[in-house]
């Protein structure tokens, strides 16, 4: 019988109490598995979190069980008779009619009612999209809900308790969005809906979507409050033994850690990737230059990821008509990624169209054109900036350049025609 037949994917691996890891012969791969255990993670999600092949991960888990380091807990399935009704509903029906949002106390009552049922509806119902909805449709639904339930929309207008209620709702809306715009996560979520119902699926997926470290049950593992730090220290102690092994063995184990780090980077688990690379440096100091270069690359990738978050927040604020706020988010994105033309153009566009900051918008567009002079939209928007500044001739020149690049640019045609009539 192979490993996949022995171990249930629904089991929860738990580290046995009183285990002295120092005295055990633990491989780097087994140490990596142990570093992921938090008392709540199931085997199926442990496999996903490590990026290992299923058979390889199960073999490592089986080895840890045989060594007496971990046990496998089989949780009893929850009885949820009401949720079976939810599974039968294949077409998604919008939970809220966004066209009829009440105000004042009526809105408070709506939020209260929504909090009572939000755990009993699936993500498709929450966003009002079908299971076959395109990514574009999901994004549009998310932005519509952001206009209504984003807590910052009511800054200083609501009491702290009501703000927390809004934050709870928006957090769930945001999680729903993250799951449904990702093809793999959406498929996994639909699978969990079929297997466990609405509440079960939410519980199963929250680990990988929120990326949060769960406290889990207290197992007297010596992890204390700072669990992540304790795990890292534990792994460092294990790898002290490896330093005395032959050079070739050190190199192979370090490269395995490097490969694991690259897998984590693909999943945007930057913290885990850093930990693996730092351990690789400890195991094989000769490869320090290579591993440090990857650490620097990860820093850049994480910054780019943060910039994209700011940009998406700016889009949401812009969709909600909050242009000053959108401009602030775009500005934060540009601070992190000052060469990104997408961020710069969106900032210039909102400054010229909505904030009347024609001079600042003009400066941004000139910077874009210096790097790429083949975009008709840049010249059109620059023409609008000059128009706002009252420079008619300069405006005409930019509209003409836009039409040279795109003769069918309707907005440029319209503006140029209006200027020549004036």
Coordinates of C-alpha atoms in Angstrom, one line a residue:
X1 CA 0.0 0.0 0.0
X2 CA 1.5 3.3 -1.0
X3 CA 1.5 6.6 1.0
X4 CA -1.5 8.1 -0.8
X5 CA -3.6 5.2 0.2
X6 CA -2.6 5.3 3.9
X7 CA -3.0 9.0 4.6
X8 CA -6.3 10.9 4.4
X9 CA -6.1 14.3 2.7
X10 CA -8.6 15.6 5.3
X11 CA -6.3 14.7 8.3
X12 CA -4.7 17.4 10.4
X13 CA -1.0 16.7 11.2
X14 CA -0.1 17.6 14.8
X15 CA 3.4 17.7 16.4
X16 CA 3.6 15.3 19.4
X17 CA 4.1 16.9 22.8
X18 CA 7.5 16.6 24.4
X19 CA 9.4 15.9 21.2
X20 CA 13.1 16.9 21.3
X21 CA 13.8 17.7 17.7
X22 CA 17.6 18.1 18.3
X23 CA 18.1 14.4 19.0
X24 CA 16.3 13.2 15.8
X25 CA 17.6 12.7 12.3
X26 CA 15.4 15.1 10.4
X27 CA 16.0 15.9 6.8
X28 CA 15.7 19.4 5.4
X29 CA 12.5 18.4 3.6
X30 CA 11.0 17.0 6.8
X31 CA 12.0 20.2 8.6
X32 CA 10.3 22.2 5.8
X33 CA 7.1 20.1 6.4
X34 CA 7.2 20.7 10.1
X35 CA 7.6 24.5 9.7
X36 CA 4.2 24.6 7.9
X37 CA 2.2 22.9 10.7
X38 CA 0.0 25.1 12.8
X39 CA -2.5 22.7 14.3
X40 CA -5.2 23.6 11.8
X41 CA -3.7 22.9 8.3
X42 CA -5.1 19.8 6.6
X43 CA -3.0 17.4 4.6
X44 CA -4.5 18.5 1.3
X45 CA -3.6 22.2 2.0
X46 CA -0.2 21.3 3.4
X47 CA 0.6 19.7 0.0
X48 CA -0.5 22.9 -1.7
X49 CA 1.4 25.1 0.7
X50 CA 4.7 23.2 0.2
X51 CA 4.5 23.0 -3.6
X52 CA 5.7 19.3 -3.4
X53 CA 4.4 16.5 -5.6
X54 CA 1.5 14.7 -3.8
X55 CA 3.3 11.4 -3.5
X56 CA 6.5 13.0 -2.2
X57 CA 4.7 15.1 0.4
X58 CA 2.7 12.1 1.6
X59 CA 5.9 10.0 1.9
X60 CA 7.5 12.7 4.0
X61 CA 4.4 13.0 6.3
X62 CA 4.4 9.2 6.6
X63 CA 8.0 9.2 7.6
X64 CA 7.4 11.8 10.3
X65 CA 4.5 9.7 11.6
X66 CA 6.7 6.6 11.7
X67 CA 9.4 8.5 13.7
X68 CA 6.8 9.5 16.2
X69 CA 7.2 13.2 15.5
X70 CA 3.7 13.9 14.4
X71 CA 0.3 12.3 14.6
X72 CA -2.6 12.6 12.2
X73 CA -5.9 13.8 13.6
X74 CA -9.1 12.9 11.7
X75 CA -11.6 15.7 12.4
X76 CA -15.3 14.6 12.5
X77 CA -17.2 16.1 9.5
X78 CA -19.7 18.8 10.6
X79 CA -23.4 18.1 10.2
X80 CA -24.9 20.9 8.2
X81 CA -28.3 19.9 7.0
X82 CA -29.3 23.5 6.1
X83 CA -26.3 23.8 3.9
X84 CA -27.4 21.1 1.6
X85 CA -30.1 23.4 0.3
X86 CA -27.4 25.9 -0.6
X87 CA -25.6 23.3 -2.7
X88 CA -28.7 22.7 -4.8
X89 CA -28.7 26.4 -5.9
X90 CA -26.6 26.4 -9.0
X91 CA -27.5 29.8 -10.5
X92 CA -26.2 32.6 -8.4
X93 CA -28.7 35.2 -7.3
X94 CA -27.5 38.5 -6.1
X95 CA -27.7 38.8 -2.3
X96 CA -28.2 42.5 -2.4
X97 CA -30.0 44.9 -4.8
X98 CA -27.4 47.6 -5.2
X99 CA -29.9 49.8 -6.9
X100 CA -32.0 50.1 -3.8
X101 CA -29.5 50.7 -1.0
X102 CA -31.2 52.5 2.0
X103 CA -29.6 55.3 3.9
X104 CA -29.1 56.2 7.6
X105 CA -30.7 53.6 10.0
X106 CA -31.9 51.6 7.0
X107 CA -28.3 51.1 5.9
X108 CA -27.3 50.0 9.4
X109 CA -30.1 47.5 9.4
X110 CA -29.0 46.2 6.0
X111 CA -25.5 45.7 7.3
X112 CA -26.8 43.9 10.4
X113 CA -28.9 41.5 8.3
X114 CA -26.0 40.9 5.9
X115 CA -23.7 39.9 8.7
X116 CA -26.3 37.4 9.9
X117 CA -26.4 35.6 6.6
X118 CA -23.0 36.2 5.0
X119 CA -21.6 32.8 6.3
X120 CA -24.6 31.0 4.7
X121 CA -24.2 32.1 1.1
X122 CA -21.4 31.3 -1.3
X123 CA -19.1 33.8 -2.9
X124 CA -21.0 33.7 -6.2
X125 CA -24.2 34.7 -4.4
X126 CA -22.3 37.3 -2.4
X127 CA -21.0 39.1 -5.5
X128 CA -24.1 38.3 -7.6
X129 CA -22.2 36.5 -10.4
X130 CA -22.7 33.1 -12.0
X131 CA -20.2 30.3 -11.6
X132 CA -19.2 30.8 -15.3
X133 CA -18.7 34.6 -14.8
X134 CA -15.6 36.0 -16.5
X135 CA -12.8 37.7 -14.6
X136 CA -14.0 41.0 -16.0
X137 CA -17.6 40.4 -14.6
X138 CA -16.2 39.5 -11.2
X139 CA -14.1 42.7 -11.1
X140 CA -17.0 44.8 -12.1
X141 CA -19.1 43.2 -9.3
X142 CA -16.4 43.8 -6.8
X143 CA -16.0 47.5 -7.7
X144 CA -19.8 47.9 -7.4
X145 CA -19.8 46.4 -3.9
X146 CA -16.8 48.5 -3.0
X147 CA -18.7 51.7 -3.6
X148 CA -21.3 50.6 -1.0
X149 CA -19.4 48.7 1.7
X150 CA -15.8 50.0 1.7
X151 CA -15.3 51.3 5.3
X152 CA -13.1 54.2 4.1
X153 CA -16.1 55.6 2.2
X154 CA -17.7 56.5 5.6
X155 CA -14.5 57.8 7.2
X156 CA -15.4 59.9 10.3
X157 CA -19.1 59.5 9.6
X158 CA -19.7 56.3 11.6
X159 CA -19.0 55.0 15.1
X160 CA -16.2 52.5 15.6
X161 CA -18.5 49.5 16.2
X162 CA -20.4 50.1 12.9
X163 CA -17.1 50.6 11.1
X164 CA -15.9 47.1 12.4
X165 CA -19.1 45.6 11.0
X166 CA -18.5 47.2 7.6
X167 CA -14.9 45.9 7.7
X168 CA -16.1 42.4 8.4
X169 CA -18.4 42.5 5.4
X170 CA -15.8 44.1 3.1
X171 CA -13.2 41.6 4.2
X172 CA -15.5 38.8 3.0
X173 CA -16.3 40.6 -0.2
X174 CA -12.5 41.0 -0.8
X175 CA -11.9 37.3 -0.1
X176 CA -14.7 36.3 -2.5
X177 CA -13.1 38.5 -5.1
X178 CA -9.6 37.0 -4.6
X179 CA -11.0 33.5 -5.0
X180 CA -13.2 34.1 -8.0
X181 CA -10.7 36.0 -10.1
X182 CA -8.2 33.1 -9.7
X183 CA -9.1 30.1 -11.9
X184 CA -7.4 27.5 -9.7
X185 CA -8.9 28.9 -6.5
X186 CA -12.3 29.2 -8.1
X187 CA -12.2 25.5 -9.2
X188 CA -11.0 24.4 -5.7
X189 CA -13.8 26.5 -4.1
X190 CA -16.5 25.0 -6.3
X191 CA -15.1 21.5 -5.4
X192 CA -15.2 22.4 -1.7
X193 CA -18.8 23.7 -2.1
X194 CA -19.8 20.3 -3.5
X195 CA -18.0 18.4 -0.8
X196 CA -18.6 20.5 2.3
X197 CA -21.3 23.1 1.7
X198 CA -20.9 26.9 2.0
X199 CA -19.5 27.2 5.6
X200 CA -17.2 24.2 5.1
X201 CA -15.8 25.7 1.9
X202 CA -15.1 29.0 3.5
X203 CA -13.3 27.3 6.4
X204 CA -11.2 25.2 4.0
X205 CA -10.1 28.0 1.8
X206 CA -9.4 30.8 4.3
X207 CA -5.9 29.4 5.0
X208 CA -4.6 29.9 1.5
X209 CA -6.6 33.1 0.6
X210 CA -6.0 35.2 3.8
X211 CA -2.5 33.8 4.1
X212 CA -2.8 34.3 7.9
X213 CA -0.9 32.4 10.6
X214 CA -3.5 30.7 12.7
X215 CA -2.8 30.4 16.4
X216 CA -4.3 26.8 16.5
X217 CA -4.6 24.8 19.7
X218 CA -1.8 25.2 22.3
X219 CA 0.2 22.0 22.0
X220 CA 3.0 22.9 24.4
X221 CA 5.5 23.0 21.5
X222 CA 7.5 25.9 23.0
X223 CA 6.3 28.1 20.1
X224 CA 4.9 30.8 22.4
X225 CA 3.3 33.9 21.0
X226 CA 5.8 34.4 18.2
X227 CA 5.1 31.2 16.4
X228 CA 6.8 32.1 13.2
X229 CA 10.0 33.2 14.9
X230 CA 10.1 29.9 16.9
X231 CA 9.7 27.8 13.8
X232 CA 12.5 29.6 12.1
X233 CA 14.8 29.1 15.2
X234 CA 13.8 25.4 15.3
X235 CA 14.8 25.0 11.6
X236 CA 18.1 26.8 12.2
X237 CA 19.0 24.4 15.0
X238 CA 18.3 21.4 12.8
X239 CA 20.5 22.8 10.0
X240 CA 23.5 23.3 12.4
X241 CA 24.0 19.5 12.1
X242 CA 24.0 19.7 8.3
X243 CA 26.9 22.1 8.2
X244 CA 29.3 19.3 9.2
X245 CA 28.1 17.0 6.3
X246 CA 30.1 16.5 3.1
X247 CA 30.3 19.5 0.7
X248 CA 28.3 17.7 -2.1
X249 CA 25.5 16.8 0.3
X250 CA 25.4 20.4 1.6
X251 CA 25.1 21.7 -2.0
X252 CA 22.2 19.3 -2.8
X253 CA 20.2 20.2 0.3
X254 CA 20.8 23.9 -0.3
X255 CA 19.6 23.6 -3.9
X256 CA 16.5 21.8 -2.7
X257 CA 15.8 24.7 -0.4
X258 CA 16.4 27.0 -3.3
X259 CA 13.9 25.1 -5.4
X260 CA 11.3 25.3 -2.6
X261 CA 11.9 29.0 -2.3
X262 CA 11.3 29.5 -6.1
X263 CA 8.0 27.5 -5.8
X264 CA 6.9 29.9 -2.9
X265 CA 7.8 32.9 -5.1
X266 CA 5.4 31.6 -7.8
X267 CA 2.7 31.5 -5.2
X268 CA 3.7 35.0 -3.9
X269 CA 4.5 33.5 -0.5
X270 CA 7.5 35.9 -0.2
X271 CA 8.0 35.4 3.5
X272 CA 8.3 31.6 3.2
X273 CA 10.6 32.0 0.2
X274 CA 12.9 34.3 2.2
X275 CA 13.1 31.7 5.0
X276 CA 14.1 29.0 2.6
X277 CA 16.8 31.1 1.0
X278 CA 18.3 32.1 4.3
X279 CA 18.4 28.5 5.3
X280 CA 20.1 27.6 2.0
X281 CA 22.8 30.2 2.8
X282 CA 23.4 28.5 6.2
X283 CA 23.6 25.1 4.6
X284 CA 25.8 26.1 1.7
X285 CA 27.7 29.4 2.3
X286 CA 29.5 29.0 -1.0
X287 CA 26.2 29.7 -2.8
X288 CA 25.6 32.9 -0.8
X289 CA 26.0 35.2 -3.8
X290 CA 23.3 33.4 -5.8
X291 CA 20.9 33.1 -2.9
X292 CA 21.3 36.8 -1.9
X293 CA 20.6 37.8 -5.5
X294 CA 17.3 35.9 -5.3
X295 CA 16.5 37.6 -1.9
X296 CA 17.0 41.0 -3.6
X297 CA 14.7 39.9 -6.5
X298 CA 12.1 38.8 -4.0
X299 CA 12.2 42.2 -2.3
X300 CA 11.5 43.8 -5.7
X301 CA 8.7 41.4 -6.5
X302 CA 7.0 42.0 -3.2
X303 CA 7.3 45.8 -3.7
X304 CA 5.7 45.4 -7.2
X305 CA 2.9 43.3 -5.7
X306 CA 2.3 46.0 -3.1
X307 CA 2.2 48.6 -5.9
X308 CA -0.4 46.6 -7.7
X309 CA -2.5 46.5 -4.5
X310 CA -2.4 50.3 -4.3
X311 CA -3.3 50.6 -8.0
X312 CA -6.3 48.3 -7.6
X313 CA -7.4 50.3 -4.5
X314 CA -7.1 53.4 -6.7
X315 CA -9.3 51.9 -9.3
X316 CA -11.9 51.0 -6.7
X317 CA -11.9 54.5 -5.3
X318 CA -12.1 56.0 -8.8
X319 CA -15.1 53.7 -9.6
X320 CA -16.7 55.0 -6.5
X321 CA -16.2 58.6 -7.5
X322 CA -13.6 59.3 -4.8
X323 CA -11.1 60.9 -7.1
X324 CA -8.8 62.5 -4.4
X325 CA -8.5 59.2 -2.7
X326 CA -7.9 57.4 -6.0
X327 CA -5.1 59.9 -6.7
X328 CA -3.5 59.2 -3.4
X329 CA -3.5 55.4 -4.1
X330 CA -2.0 55.9 -7.6
X331 CA 0.7 58.2 -6.0
X332 CA 1.6 55.4 -3.6
X333 CA 1.9 52.9 -6.5
X334 CA 4.1 55.3 -8.4
X335 CA 6.4 55.8 -5.3
X336 CA 7.0 52.0 -5.3
X337 CA 7.2 51.6 -9.1
X338 CA 8.1 55.1 -10.6
X339 CA 8.7 53.7 -14.1
X340 CA 5.4 51.9 -14.5
X341 CA 3.5 53.7 -17.4
X342 CA 0.2 52.2 -16.3
X343 CA 0.3 53.9 -12.9
X344 CA 1.6 57.2 -14.3
X345 CA -1.0 57.4 -17.0
X346 CA -3.9 56.6 -14.6
X347 CA -2.6 59.3 -12.3
X348 CA -2.3 61.9 -15.1
X349 CA -5.8 61.0 -16.4
X350 CA -7.5 61.5 -13.0
X351 CA -5.6 64.7 -12.4
X352 CA -6.7 66.2 -15.7
X353 CA -10.2 64.8 -16.0
X354 CA -11.4 65.2 -12.4
X355 CA -9.0 67.2 -10.2
X356 CA -8.2 70.1 -12.6
X357 CA -4.5 69.6 -11.8
X358 CA -3.6 70.3 -15.4
X359 CA 0.1 71.3 -14.9
X360 CA 0.9 68.2 -12.8
X361 CA -0.9 66.0 -15.3
X362 CA 1.0 67.6 -18.1
X363 CA 4.3 66.9 -16.5
X364 CA 3.5 63.2 -16.1
X365 CA 2.4 62.9 -19.7
X366 CA 5.5 64.5 -21.0
X367 CA 7.5 62.0 -19.0
X368 CA 5.5 59.2 -20.6
X369 CA 5.9 60.5 -24.1
X370 CA 9.7 60.8 -23.7
X371 CA 9.7 57.0 -23.1
X372 CA 7.0 56.0 -25.6
X373 CA 6.0 58.5 -28.3
X374 CA 3.7 56.1 -30.2
X375 CA 0.6 56.2 -27.9
X376 CA -2.2 58.4 -29.3
X377 CA -3.9 58.4 -25.9
X378 CA -0.9 60.2 -24.3
X379 CA -1.2 63.1 -26.9
X380 CA -4.9 63.3 -26.6
X381 CA -4.7 63.6 -22.8
X382 CA -1.9 66.1 -23.1
X383 CA -4.1 68.2 -25.4
X384 CA -6.8 68.1 -22.7
X385 CA -4.2 69.4 -20.2
X386 CA -3.2 72.3 -22.5
X387 CA -6.9 73.0 -23.0
X388 CA -7.4 73.2 -19.3
X389 CA -4.4 75.6 -19.0
X390 CA -6.0 77.8 -21.7
X391 CA -3.3 77.2 -24.3
X392 CA -5.4 76.7 -27.4
X393 CA -2.6 76.3 -30.0
X394 CA -0.6 73.8 -27.9
X395 CA -3.8 71.9 -27.4
X396 CA -4.5 71.7 -31.1
X397 CA -1.0 70.4 -31.8
X398 CA -1.4 67.5 -29.4
X399 CA -4.8 66.5 -30.8
X400 CA -3.3 66.5 -34.3
X401 CA -0.5 64.3 -33.1
X402 CA -3.0 61.9 -31.5
X403 CA -4.8 61.7 -34.9
X404 CA -1.6 61.1 -36.8
X405 CA -1.1 58.0 -34.6
X406 CA -4.8 57.0 -34.6
X407 CA -6.9 58.7 -37.3
X408 CA -10.1 57.1 -35.8
X409 CA -9.6 58.6 -32.3
X410 CA -13.1 60.0 -31.8
X411 CA -12.3 62.2 -28.7
X412 CA -9.4 63.8 -30.4
X413 CA -11.5 64.5 -33.5
X414 CA -14.2 66.0 -31.5
X415 CA -11.9 68.3 -29.4
X416 CA -9.9 69.5 -32.5
X417 CA -13.1 70.3 -34.4
X418 CA -14.4 72.3 -31.4
X419 CA -11.2 74.3 -31.1
X420 CA -11.1 75.2 -34.7
X421 CA -14.7 76.4 -34.6
X422 CA -14.0 78.6 -31.6

